[in-house]
XYZ file of C-alpha atoms in Angstrom:
775
model
C 149.629 -12.384 105.599
C 152.983 -14.159 105.877
C 153.576 -17.847 105.422
C 154.492 -18.119 109.096
C 151.167 -16.546 110.205
C 149.251 -18.845 107.903
C 150.993 -21.866 109.337
C 150.238 -20.582 112.864
C 146.581 -19.963 112.057
C 145.901 -23.377 110.506
C 146.258 -25.357 113.769
C 144.075 -22.841 115.598
C 141.356 -22.992 112.959
C 141.557 -26.766 112.834
C 141.345 -27.009 116.609
C 138.394 -24.600 116.744
C 136.583 -26.645 114.113
C 137.396 -29.824 116.035
C 136.046 -28.309 119.228
C 132.851 -27.178 117.524
C 132.446 -30.666 116.115
C 133.043 -32.190 119.547
C 130.555 -29.842 121.197
C 127.953 -30.657 118.561
C 128.571 -34.391 118.996
C 128.453 -34.249 122.789
C 125.327 -32.046 122.703
C 123.556 -34.411 120.293
C 124.396 -37.376 122.508
C 123.176 -35.630 125.647
C 120.025 -34.462 123.883
C 119.220 -38.003 122.682
C 119.890 -39.444 126.146
C 117.490 -36.949 127.721
C 114.945 -37.584 124.968
C 115.012 -41.304 125.732
C 114.944 -40.659 129.465
C 111.871 -38.446 129.390
C 109.923 -40.403 126.762
C 110.333 -43.543 128.854
C 108.411 -41.990 131.750
C 105.032 -41.411 130.022
C 105.385 -44.639 128.049
C 105.728 -46.730 131.202
C 103.077 -44.668 132.988
C 100.599 -45.347 130.208
C 101.278 -49.071 130.372
C 100.371 -48.993 134.079
C 97.228 -46.903 133.558
C 94.828 -49.876 133.287
C 95.857 -50.860 136.817
C 95.711 -47.548 138.681
C 93.920 -44.835 136.721
C 95.248 -41.322 136.247
C 94.977 -39.358 139.477
C 97.483 -36.624 140.406
C 98.790 -38.910 143.155
C 99.746 -41.552 140.564
C 101.577 -38.862 138.631
C 103.394 -37.744 141.775
C 104.467 -41.278 142.689
C 105.761 -41.871 139.166
C 107.692 -38.625 139.428
C 109.230 -39.721 142.734
C 110.282 -43.054 141.248
C 111.909 -41.507 138.218
C 113.638 -38.913 140.368
C 114.938 -41.737 142.581
C 116.072 -43.640 139.478
C 117.785 -40.480 138.290
C 119.463 -40.333 141.702
C 120.626 -43.927 141.282
C 121.999 -43.093 137.844
C 123.882 -40.052 139.141
C 125.201 -42.077 142.089
C 126.454 -44.735 139.686
C 128.051 -42.047 137.526
C 129.752 -40.554 140.571
C 131.027 -43.983 141.618
C 132.409 -44.691 138.131
C 134.033 -41.248 137.943
C 135.667 -41.855 141.317
C 137.461 -45.025 140.183
C 141.236 -44.735 139.936
C 141.351 -46.472 136.562
C 139.231 -44.684 133.881
C 139.476 -47.617 131.489
C 137.966 -49.931 134.117
C 135.112 -47.452 134.629
C 134.544 -47.257 130.867
C 134.496 -51.068 130.616
C 131.937 -51.339 133.438
C 129.753 -48.707 131.821
C 129.994 -50.394 128.440
C 129.036 -53.730 130.011
C 125.950 -52.164 131.620
C 124.896 -50.650 128.273
C 125.235 -54.026 126.542
C 123.168 -55.729 129.267
C 120.389 -53.171 128.854
C 120.420 -53.657 125.076
C 119.872 -57.380 125.656
C 116.823 -56.599 127.805
C 115.175 -54.428 125.151
C 112.479 -53.833 124.055
C 110.892 -53.008 127.388
C 107.779 -55.144 128.063
C 104.506 -53.231 128.438
C 102.545 -54.578 131.436
C 98.955 -53.465 130.767
C 96.947 -56.204 132.469
C 98.206 -56.361 136.063
C 96.741 -54.698 139.130
C 97.577 -54.239 142.805
C 95.719 -55.951 145.609
C 92.679 -53.962 146.674
C 93.523 -54.466 150.359
C 96.841 -52.599 150.217
C 98.041 -49.159 149.209
C 98.978 -49.121 145.517
C 102.140 -47.098 146.213
C 104.358 -50.129 146.860
C 102.916 -52.060 143.927
C 103.395 -49.092 141.604
C 107.003 -48.567 142.677
C 107.777 -52.286 142.191
C 106.246 -52.356 138.697
C 108.165 -49.256 137.706
C 111.409 -50.794 138.988
C 110.878 -54.045 137.062
C 109.965 -52.420 133.754
C 111.955 -49.188 133.583
C 114.544 -49.358 136.345
C 117.673 -50.645 134.577
C 117.249 -48.748 131.265
C 116.434 -45.506 133.050
C 119.354 -45.724 135.478
C 121.898 -46.479 132.736
C 120.681 -43.653 130.488
C 120.715 -41.326 133.524
C 124.445 -41.942 134.019
C 125.271 -40.499 130.623
C 124.719 -36.771 131.312
C 127.187 -36.414 134.221
C 129.714 -38.896 132.834
C 129.782 -37.340 129.380
C 130.264 -33.857 130.825
C 133.074 -35.219 132.997
C 134.733 -36.777 129.942
C 134.384 -33.498 128.037
C 136.058 -31.681 130.923
C 139.085 -33.951 130.496
C 139.128 -33.567 126.717
C 141.575 -30.684 126.509
C 139.181 -28.318 124.730
C 139.136 -24.578 125.354
C 135.729 -24.892 127.061
C 136.670 -27.983 129.080
C 137.172 -25.903 132.219
C 133.420 -25.235 132.453
C 131.479 -28.120 130.847
C 128.192 -27.236 132.569
C 126.897 -25.471 129.470
C 126.303 -28.974 128.044
C 123.624 -29.449 130.712
C 121.399 -27.239 128.563
C 121.391 -29.901 125.838
C 120.082 -32.463 128.332
C 117.229 -30.193 129.346
C 116.410 -29.288 125.747
C 116.109 -33.016 125.050
C 113.910 -33.488 128.103
C 111.673 -30.613 127.021
C 111.451 -31.992 123.475
C 110.390 -35.403 124.797
C 107.856 -33.852 127.142
C 106.144 -32.039 124.269
C 106.634 -34.683 121.577
C 105.176 -37.603 123.496
C 101.567 -36.385 123.951
C 101.502 -34.441 120.675
C 103.294 -36.832 118.299
C 104.274 -40.225 119.723
C 101.170 -41.170 121.713
C 98.662 -40.293 118.943
C 100.608 -42.119 116.227
C 102.223 -45.171 117.847
C 100.792 -47.935 120.065
C 102.747 -48.861 123.171
C 104.473 -51.879 121.635
C 105.731 -49.742 118.719
C 106.859 -47.033 121.132
C 108.901 -49.610 123.020
C 110.522 -50.867 119.808
C 111.424 -47.342 118.685
C 112.837 -46.643 122.139
C 115.116 -49.679 121.728
C 116.270 -48.319 118.340
C 116.955 -44.937 119.950
C 119.027 -46.628 122.668
C 121.118 -48.367 119.999
C 121.717 -45.004 118.305
C 122.727 -43.571 121.674
C 125.303 -46.340 122.095
C 126.734 -45.445 118.679
C 126.958 -41.748 119.596
C 128.685 -42.612 122.866
C 131.277 -44.567 120.895
C 131.813 -41.556 118.633
C 132.257 -39.299 121.674
C 134.849 -41.670 123.118
C 136.811 -41.693 119.832
C 136.583 -37.915 119.574
C 138.005 -37.456 123.067
C 140.672 -40.134 122.677
C 142.139 -38.405 119.615
C 142.560 -35.020 121.270
C 142.860 -35.531 125.009
C 145.070 -33.112 126.957
C 147.787 -34.190 129.398
C 146.468 -34.802 132.915
C 146.329 -31.685 135.071
C 146.609 -29.243 132.125
C 144.001 -27.327 130.191
C 145.327 -26.829 126.688
C 144.266 -24.455 124.013
C 143.577 -25.372 120.447
C 147.196 -24.682 119.552
C 148.547 -27.042 122.184
C 149.708 -24.299 124.541
C 148.367 -23.777 128.020
C 145.288 -21.594 127.553
C 144.013 -18.818 129.695
C 140.721 -19.715 131.271
C 137.694 -17.674 130.290
C 136.027 -15.494 132.896
C 133.352 -18.144 133.368
C 135.991 -20.819 133.859
C 137.905 -18.687 136.333
C 134.720 -18.091 138.292
C 133.946 -21.802 138.461
C 137.503 -22.728 139.394
C 137.581 -20.110 142.117
C 134.360 -21.152 143.780
C 135.896 -23.956 145.830
C 138.938 -25.993 146.530
C 139.366 -28.812 143.989
C 139.649 -31.297 146.856
C 137.032 -30.378 149.471
C 133.339 -29.539 149.222
C 131.940 -28.383 152.556
C 128.819 -29.779 154.159
C 127.137 -26.368 154.133
C 127.629 -26.069 150.400
C 126.305 -29.587 149.789
C 123.260 -28.812 151.929
C 122.618 -25.646 149.916
C 122.766 -27.585 146.633
C 120.257 -30.122 147.936
C 117.917 -27.431 149.299
C 117.989 -25.357 146.100
C 117.084 -28.483 144.104
C 114.419 -29.735 146.541
C 112.366 -26.553 146.678
C 111.570 -26.290 142.917
C 110.903 -30.046 142.748
C 108.318 -29.861 145.522
C 106.864 -26.642 144.153
C 106.443 -28.173 140.697
C 104.394 -31.081 142.061
C 102.415 -28.741 144.304
C 101.445 -26.359 141.527
C 100.634 -29.327 139.254
C 98.217 -30.774 141.813
C 96.662 -27.381 142.506
C 96.006 -26.304 138.921
C 94.837 -29.738 137.732
C 92.365 -30.295 140.574
C 91.348 -26.870 141.902
C 91.632 -24.553 138.901
C 91.139 -26.456 135.643
C 90.989 -30.245 135.313
C 92.097 -30.029 131.676
C 93.847 -32.861 129.821
C 97.621 -32.490 129.475
C 97.687 -29.431 131.738
C 100.323 -31.191 133.847
C 102.744 -30.680 130.952
C 102.983 -26.922 131.574
C 104.648 -26.953 135.038
C 107.146 -29.620 134.030
C 108.000 -27.784 130.816
C 108.639 -24.588 132.785
C 110.716 -26.543 135.302
C 113.001 -27.772 132.515
C 113.109 -24.329 130.945
C 114.481 -22.837 134.157
C 117.455 -25.227 133.953
C 118.083 -24.211 130.342
C 118.032 -20.523 131.246
C 120.007 -20.849 134.492
C 122.852 -22.901 132.972
C 123.157 -20.763 129.851
C 126.648 -19.221 129.465
C 125.028 -15.784 129.236
C 122.926 -16.243 132.375
C 123.526 -13.599 135.020
C 124.716 -14.570 138.456
C 122.064 -12.481 140.198
C 118.787 -11.116 138.877
C 117.467 -7.855 140.235
C 114.833 -7.925 137.505
C 113.475 -11.217 138.833
C 113.185 -9.767 142.337
C 111.384 -6.766 140.898
C 108.821 -8.815 138.972
C 108.083 -11.589 141.480
C 105.959 -9.555 143.971
C 103.581 -8.465 141.183
C 103.077 -12.099 140.184
C 103.147 -13.792 143.578
C 100.886 -11.464 145.585
C 97.755 -12.046 143.417
C 98.428 -15.797 143.630
C 98.550 -15.570 147.424
C 95.533 -13.251 147.709
C 93.265 -15.485 145.615
C 94.717 -18.894 146.522
C 91.856 -19.874 148.843
C 89.114 -17.661 147.393
C 89.454 -17.594 143.612
C 86.135 -16.498 142.033
C 85.112 -18.647 139.029
C 85.539 -15.708 136.664
C 89.217 -15.326 137.609
C 90.225 -18.974 137.190
C 91.642 -18.602 133.683
C 93.534 -15.477 134.771
C 94.988 -17.119 137.862
C 96.294 -20.147 135.971
C 99.114 -18.260 134.163
C 99.925 -16.348 137.360
C 100.438 -19.602 139.290
C 102.683 -20.882 136.506
C 104.591 -17.596 136.317
C 105.180 -17.523 140.084
C 106.435 -21.107 139.956
C 108.740 -20.304 137.023
C 110.316 -17.288 138.731
C 110.904 -19.100 142.026
C 112.311 -22.209 140.312
C 114.537 -20.016 138.155
C 115.888 -18.217 141.239
C 116.784 -21.546 142.869
C 118.397 -22.959 139.744
C 120.345 -19.735 139.191
C 121.861 -20.275 142.614
C 122.817 -23.812 141.642
C 124.393 -22.644 138.394
C 126.311 -19.821 140.094
C 127.681 -22.146 142.774
C 128.677 -25.006 140.449
C 132.032 -26.537 141.418
C 135.110 -27.287 139.284
C 134.776 -30.266 136.922
C 136.526 -32.522 139.448
C 133.346 -32.356 141.543
C 130.863 -32.347 138.641
C 129.350 -35.773 139.340
C 129.003 -34.969 143.059
C 127.224 -31.726 142.151
C 124.664 -33.512 139.969
C 124.242 -36.202 142.609
C 123.346 -33.550 145.206
C 120.890 -31.959 142.768
C 119.250 -35.335 142.235
C 119.046 -35.948 145.998
C 117.261 -32.616 146.340
C 114.828 -33.533 143.580
C 113.987 -36.829 145.272
C 113.505 -35.143 148.647
C 111.156 -32.550 147.170
C 109.170 -35.136 145.231
C 108.940 -37.602 148.113
C 107.715 -34.875 150.430
C 104.764 -34.141 148.125
C 103.877 -37.650 147.032
C 104.532 -39.684 150.160
C 104.716 -37.445 153.233
C 102.203 -34.680 152.461
C 99.155 -37.010 152.074
C 99.886 -38.365 155.559
C 100.512 -34.972 157.182
C 98.013 -32.591 155.562
C 94.297 -32.741 154.778
C 94.742 -30.306 151.901
C 97.461 -29.424 149.400
C 99.279 -27.457 152.117
C 102.715 -28.221 150.735
C 102.067 -25.853 147.829
C 101.570 -22.629 149.848
C 104.378 -23.770 152.165
C 106.808 -23.970 149.249
C 105.517 -20.675 147.847
C 106.500 -19.057 151.146
C 109.977 -20.593 151.204
C 110.384 -19.802 147.528
C 109.506 -16.155 148.119
C 112.250 -15.937 150.734
C 114.874 -17.555 148.479
C 113.918 -15.664 145.318
C 113.817 -12.241 146.981
C 117.168 -12.728 148.722
C 120.272 -11.422 147.032
C 122.415 -14.263 145.845
C 124.932 -15.665 148.290
C 126.067 -19.091 149.382
C 122.689 -19.338 151.101
C 119.892 -16.786 151.680
C 120.303 -14.865 154.901
C 117.550 -14.608 157.453
C 118.521 -11.052 158.294
C 119.997 -8.338 156.148
C 121.108 -4.790 156.492
C 122.620 -3.602 159.789
C 125.051 -5.796 161.709
C 123.743 -8.023 164.487
C 123.720 -6.552 167.973
C 123.302 -2.825 167.276
C 120.095 -0.878 167.814
C 119.298 -0.596 164.129
C 119.627 -4.355 163.698
C 117.311 -5.019 166.632
C 114.774 -2.515 165.298
C 114.771 -4.149 161.866
C 114.397 -7.575 163.453
C 111.382 -6.445 165.498
C 109.691 -4.743 162.555
C 110.428 -7.792 160.428
C 108.232 -9.784 162.805
C 105.702 -7.134 163.821
C 104.846 -6.036 160.262
C 103.746 -9.530 159.102
C 101.674 -9.905 162.289
C 100.010 -6.554 161.595
C 99.296 -7.639 158.000
C 97.792 -10.878 159.312
C 95.580 -8.932 161.742
C 94.369 -6.612 158.959
C 93.661 -9.579 156.679
C 91.796 -11.462 159.417
C 89.742 -8.401 160.318
C 88.863 -7.784 156.685
C 87.881 -11.419 156.161
C 85.643 -11.317 159.245
C 83.917 -8.156 157.977
C 83.394 -9.669 154.544
C 81.857 -12.813 156.018
C 79.520 -10.635 158.090
C 78.617 -8.504 155.037
C 78.770 -10.887 152.048
C 77.166 -8.437 149.617
C 79.675 -5.593 150.082
C 81.881 -5.804 146.983
C 83.970 -2.780 147.982
C 84.711 -4.431 151.296
C 86.034 -7.537 149.547
C 88.334 -5.359 147.438
C 89.627 -3.527 150.500
C 90.136 -6.760 152.448
C 92.324 -8.071 149.603
C 94.112 -4.860 148.600
C 95.286 -3.582 152.001
C 97.243 -6.712 153.043
C 98.686 -6.961 149.524
C 100.022 -3.401 149.718
C 101.517 -4.201 153.111
C 103.303 -7.258 151.686
C 104.546 -5.278 148.715
C 106.019 -2.659 151.039
C 108.129 -5.414 152.632
C 109.342 -6.923 149.343
C 112.831 -5.409 149.811
C 113.241 -7.443 153.013
C 113.132 -11.133 152.015
C 112.473 -12.665 155.441
C 109.728 -10.157 156.337
C 108.191 -10.543 152.865
C 108.115 -14.339 153.216
C 106.586 -14.098 156.704
C 103.905 -11.765 155.306
C 103.137 -14.281 152.549
C 102.848 -17.017 155.189
C 100.550 -14.806 157.285
C 98.220 -14.124 154.339
C 98.080 -17.792 153.352
C 97.333 -18.825 156.951
C 94.503 -16.297 157.271
C 93.165 -17.338 153.866
C 93.092 -20.988 154.906
C 91.152 -20.300 158.117
C 88.956 -17.394 156.966
C 88.488 -17.558 153.186
C 86.716 -14.499 151.765
C 84.656 -16.632 149.402
C 83.912 -20.329 149.582
C 81.251 -22.850 148.619
C 80.056 -23.331 152.169
C 81.017 -24.959 155.429
C 83.548 -27.779 155.331
C 82.257 -30.508 157.633
C 84.896 -33.080 156.751
C 88.196 -33.147 154.847
C 90.697 -35.918 154.310
C 93.525 -36.753 151.985
C 95.026 -39.988 150.770
C 96.871 -41.395 147.777
C 94.001 -40.416 145.455
C 93.725 -36.778 146.504
C 91.790 -34.430 148.785
C 88.119 -35.052 149.530
C 85.902 -32.472 151.232
C 82.310 -32.727 152.438
C 80.709 -29.290 152.236
C 77.331 -27.860 153.211
C 76.481 -25.019 150.842
C 75.774 -21.500 152.132
C 72.008 -21.933 151.893
C 72.140 -25.035 154.098
C 70.040 -26.946 151.535
C 72.653 -29.272 150.042
C 75.686 -31.282 151.055
C 78.412 -31.922 148.444
C 81.397 -34.223 148.036
C 84.210 -32.391 146.255
C 87.552 -33.578 144.926
C 89.379 -30.345 144.247
C 86.961 -28.411 142.046
C 85.092 -31.492 140.798
C 81.661 -32.266 142.234
C 81.289 -36.005 142.911
C 77.691 -35.823 144.026
C 75.327 -34.067 146.401
C 72.269 -34.648 148.539
C 69.427 -32.369 149.574
C 69.135 -31.869 153.336
C 65.390 -31.283 153.552
C 62.348 -33.422 152.849
C 63.649 -34.259 149.354
C 66.819 -35.905 150.624
C 65.816 -39.301 149.177
C 65.710 -37.871 145.642
C 68.911 -38.055 143.570
C 70.099 -34.660 142.317
C 72.955 -33.125 140.279
C 73.865 -35.416 137.342
C 71.554 -38.169 138.619
C 68.226 -36.292 138.686
C 65.164 -38.356 137.792
C 64.399 -36.086 134.821
C 67.914 -36.479 133.446
C 69.401 -39.154 131.157
C 70.198 -41.637 133.924
C 66.619 -41.281 135.187
C 65.448 -42.350 131.719
C 67.781 -45.361 131.807
C 66.252 -46.660 135.032
C 62.696 -45.774 133.967
C 62.879 -47.506 130.573
C 65.155 -50.460 131.255
C 63.449 -53.665 130.058
C 64.152 -55.611 133.265
C 61.377 -54.830 135.715
C 62.239 -53.146 139.043
C 62.689 -55.551 141.930
C 64.664 -58.030 139.838
C 67.533 -55.925 138.572
C 71.225 -56.650 139.064
C 73.114 -53.389 138.732
C 76.849 -52.582 138.703
C 78.105 -49.030 139.176
C 81.773 -48.195 138.521
C 82.386 -45.054 140.570
C 80.512 -44.558 143.852
C 80.436 -40.800 144.425
C 77.980 -40.219 147.266
C 75.889 -43.253 146.277
C 73.169 -41.271 144.468
C 72.266 -44.166 142.145
C 71.297 -46.274 145.173
C 68.122 -44.162 145.239
C 66.958 -45.926 142.052
C 67.089 -49.402 143.621
C 63.784 -51.077 144.481
C 63.178 -53.862 146.995
C 64.615 -57.007 145.459
C 67.207 -55.162 143.355
C 70.903 -55.831 143.915
C 73.388 -53.027 143.281
C 77.184 -53.427 143.415
C 79.398 -50.346 143.650
C 82.987 -50.569 142.405
C 85.136 -47.812 143.896
C 88.910 -47.402 143.677
C 89.215 -44.933 146.571
C 88.473 -46.360 150.055
C 87.986 -42.834 151.432
C 85.058 -42.237 149.061
C 83.401 -45.445 150.290
C 83.792 -44.357 153.931
C 82.377 -40.913 153.241
C 79.411 -42.156 151.210
C 78.571 -44.780 153.857
C 78.588 -42.220 156.698
C 74.886 -41.550 157.247
C 75.613 -38.283 159.023
C 76.853 -36.888 155.696
C 75.040 -38.867 152.970
C 72.131 -41.275 153.430
C 71.588 -42.737 149.952
C 73.367 -45.984 150.830
C 71.915 -46.277 154.323
C 68.375 -45.817 152.970
C 68.799 -47.954 149.845
C 65.647 -50.064 149.382
C 67.516 -52.829 147.581
C 70.592 -54.776 148.596
C 73.891 -52.962 148.090
C 77.517 -54.040 148.364
C 80.938 -52.485 147.745
C 83.998 -53.765 145.937
C 87.132 -51.686 146.530
C 89.634 -51.544 143.687
C 89.951 -50.601 140.050
C 86.504 -50.882 138.508
C 87.563 -52.499 135.269
C 89.706 -55.132 136.958
C 87.285 -55.883 139.752
C 84.233 -56.209 137.494
C 86.236 -58.644 135.377
C 86.239 -60.921 138.425
C 82.417 -61.120 138.380
C 80.784 -64.075 136.575
C 79.725 -63.552 132.986
C 76.171 -62.281 132.361
C 76.012 -61.008 135.953
C 74.317 -57.638 135.450
C 71.264 -56.198 133.755
C 72.749 -52.713 133.885
C 76.342 -51.468 134.175
C 76.853 -47.767 134.862
C 80.291 -46.302 134.180
C 80.612 -43.154 136.291
C 84.270 -43.012 137.319
C 85.592 -39.466 137.488
C 89.215 -38.527 138.007
C 89.688 -34.771 138.019
C 86.708 -34.417 135.690
C 88.121 -36.908 133.171
C 87.270 -40.586 132.781
C 90.503 -42.631 133.044
C 91.433 -43.781 129.544
C 91.757 -47.450 130.463
C 88.028 -47.599 131.330
C 86.938 -46.708 127.786
C 89.100 -48.898 125.577
C 88.180 -51.803 123.309
C 89.398 -54.253 125.955
C 87.356 -52.549 128.686
C 84.159 -52.544 126.607
C 84.696 -56.236 125.888
C 84.820 -56.921 129.635
C 81.662 -54.901 130.309
C 79.757 -56.558 127.476
C 80.651 -60.046 128.666
C 79.265 -59.188 132.132
C 75.920 -58.011 130.753
C 72.983 -60.391 130.928
C 70.848 -60.841 127.783
C 69.031 -57.557 127.181
C 71.466 -55.684 129.447
C 72.541 -52.071 128.982
C 75.819 -50.209 129.503
C 75.429 -46.534 130.518
C 78.421 -44.160 130.307
C 78.513 -40.774 132.006
C 80.478 -38.691 129.479
C 79.986 -35.163 130.847
C 83.251 -33.311 130.364
C 84.279 -29.692 129.959
C 87.288 -30.380 127.753
C 86.723 -33.698 125.959
C 83.963 -34.650 123.527
C 83.548 -38.319 124.408
C 80.449 -38.938 122.263
C 82.454 -39.835 119.092
C 84.525 -42.262 121.152
C 81.387 -43.883 122.579
C 79.982 -44.252 119.061
C 83.239 -45.776 117.773
C 83.537 -48.210 120.685
C 79.920 -49.320 120.329
C 80.318 -49.929 116.589
C 83.547 -51.842 117.170
C 81.836 -54.075 119.762
C 78.701 -54.645 117.671
C 76.488 -52.632 120.034
C 73.777 -50.087 119.490
C 74.472 -46.621 120.925
C 72.224 -43.696 121.885
C 73.151 -40.307 123.347
C 71.295 -37.703 125.406
C 72.849 -34.301 125.989
C 70.854 -32.788 128.853
C 72.403 -29.309 128.685
C 69.277 -27.107 128.818
C 68.147 -27.437 132.437
C 65.101 -25.274 133.331
C 65.562 -22.715 136.101
C 63.167 -24.484 138.458
C 65.138 -27.752 138.151
C 68.416 -25.909 138.646
C 66.959 -24.525 141.861
C 66.013 -28.082 142.830
C 69.635 -29.247 142.520
C 69.747 -30.668 139.004
C 72.840 -30.041 136.869
C 73.493 -30.537 133.167
C 74.860 -33.922 132.135
C 75.641 -36.036 129.100
C 75.160 -39.774 128.925
C 75.609 -42.514 126.321
C 73.958 -45.939 126.471
C 75.105 -49.076 124.634
C 73.523 -52.483 124.262
C 74.386 -55.585 122.192
C 72.354 -55.936 119.017
C 70.495 -53.425 116.862
C 67.147 -52.993 118.638
C 68.039 -53.477 122.289
C 67.574 -49.763 123.063
C 64.119 -49.493 121.495
C 62.544 -48.205 124.772
C 64.913 -45.217 124.765
C 64.140 -44.337 121.153
C 60.709 -43.203 122.312
C 62.061 -41.134 125.212
C 62.657 -37.431 124.685
C 66.158 -36.281 123.835
C 67.781 -39.604 122.921
C 69.546 -39.632 119.537
C 72.083 -41.657 117.617
C 75.493 -39.959 118.087
C 76.459 -37.817 115.122
C 78.995 -39.175 112.653
C 80.247 -35.669 111.806
C 83.265 -36.072 114.062
C 85.044 -39.391 113.756
C 87.184 -40.828 116.529
C 89.548 -43.791 116.522
C 88.787 -46.772 118.705
C 90.890 -46.584 121.841
C 92.796 -49.645 122.999
C 95.067 -50.346 125.955
C 97.995 -49.876 123.581
C 96.731 -46.865 121.656
C 94.643 -43.895 122.844
C 94.670 -40.276 121.736
C 93.236 -37.507 123.902
C 93.963 -34.866 121.273
C 91.410 -36.398 118.917
C 88.654 -35.682 121.454
C 89.604 -32.204 122.657
C 86.952 -29.487 122.410
C 89.147 -27.007 120.552
């Protein structure tokens, strides 16, 4: 090697090392910004939990807010990038960062609640804006602005800075997993807020380092320079990006496509989250899975090695999507755990197809901020459709199958500027007309076959082979059309429509269905005609017998069960009891009231109160022998408004997707309940749960409050009682003092909760679901 070649190689090696250092620095900054952005969402959501509970609708509204805040951040970034003077834009951005630092740490508002007379949506959005709005918006500006700065930095990879977007999504994914697994179990809310402020300060330092890095090696305007200082040849990826559009004009059709490709996965993510957490498995933290997959699709799609089109994806999707469609409205209990990964896989493939289109159609760096702004607009549109519009339009989670249909069309279409409704022969010739007719006729034929099969199955419910044929034949027909995206999507829509109107297997006749902010409620008469149920997704909120025994409480509230013991052995004599029930259900506990008793139901969902009070469906409240009243609103907050020592018995029976909201079982909540108990009063907690063992928590809370605690696990229900409508249940009872529960000691099945499994005392600032999971 000559001296001249060595001298020529040194600048190249130095420049390559400088670029690697810059990429690492920019990636670390983007990762930290995304980490802060995503950890702020659950932190603020948890601080609002005592006011609203934890329904899927609350999750959806929070998602819409943060997507809108992300939109505001991207809009601000686009406005700053559009300024003629970069130094002025940098000064404005720096000023905003300093202002946010002065506002930190973020206050945690855990003791406020919305008015019970109004929808909590507006209140929730206002609280989110006041607590998280400014920090979230400013951090959201960093991803597009930093990529734009990198594009102007004169590096070899500056022509296509979109690969840095992966770092943002890796940070988001890390925050999504770290918060419930590491941060929430180990840090109370106030500490989380302080650490977030420290992280923001570190982010400001990294931003300063990025600015210095770029300032020392910036290329002349309008030129892309190589590491040696000469004009470099663009890579193939850079050439593809540069060639996708004029550097000055982005057409309306292209902008619309960006928004649509971002909106569909956003809506689909919320739809699949609601479906799997209410209809398939109401498991804690299950909502993490769809969001994690959503972020993963961005990481894959914007990878430098990602392909522009994916024939493999189109080949796999029908095998995943068709079982999801076939069993969407008639999933047997034994298939639930198998369907869960299929729903997630179908969502992942469709979201990946949409995000691959976004990545393939990304514009030159001059339009980078506009591109991310359009993506954010699409995310807001998709989220708002699910959280705000769908509850007003649909009585079920109809937006999910709707987006599955649209997603099937997009994912199965070969990549272009936008998916084409027709493919193959040119318009106007005979072959094109024939394909158009068959593209419509074939889905109609599949719908007719599916409807006929469903009708036969309903007429012959015991014919297993008939059920298999009714499912298999339409599926084969859909699969045969998978090479024709529009016809395939129409076939999917036809199957979903038939499944909604003629499900092959259901729990009975739906006599009423409605949807509001808190979810979908259905009143169902079972197939035997003996019972009427109130269901929220797959969770049973109570039932009533329709025959002569209709006055008797059943399911979890049977007279031979734990709650029957509580009413039978309570020291206050019947006829003089003051009872509070948090969680109405169908009003089953009203059956235990005697003349002279007064029972107050606290219910957060007005729709549940209307359904339970409708005598045509449930008569417990109408036939209550005592005096009953309703208080609409959050149970913990509303019962705090009652005078002290108001109740002889408080029953906590507030379900939300089969899980008691955490803010109802904290130290602060127990203190409120205890102060509202009269001398000798009892507090009964319904702690039945498939996924959480709440008995150790009940024991810890009782010990912390100086209360005695007993537990009855009524799991072994005799066959004759099962036939009479009783279901297994688990209850804990607390009372101040050491001997207040003496009457229950003599009743069968009541024990002191075991100390084998310890649990920390939950507070409004610190709660840990992982410590209670039934592993």
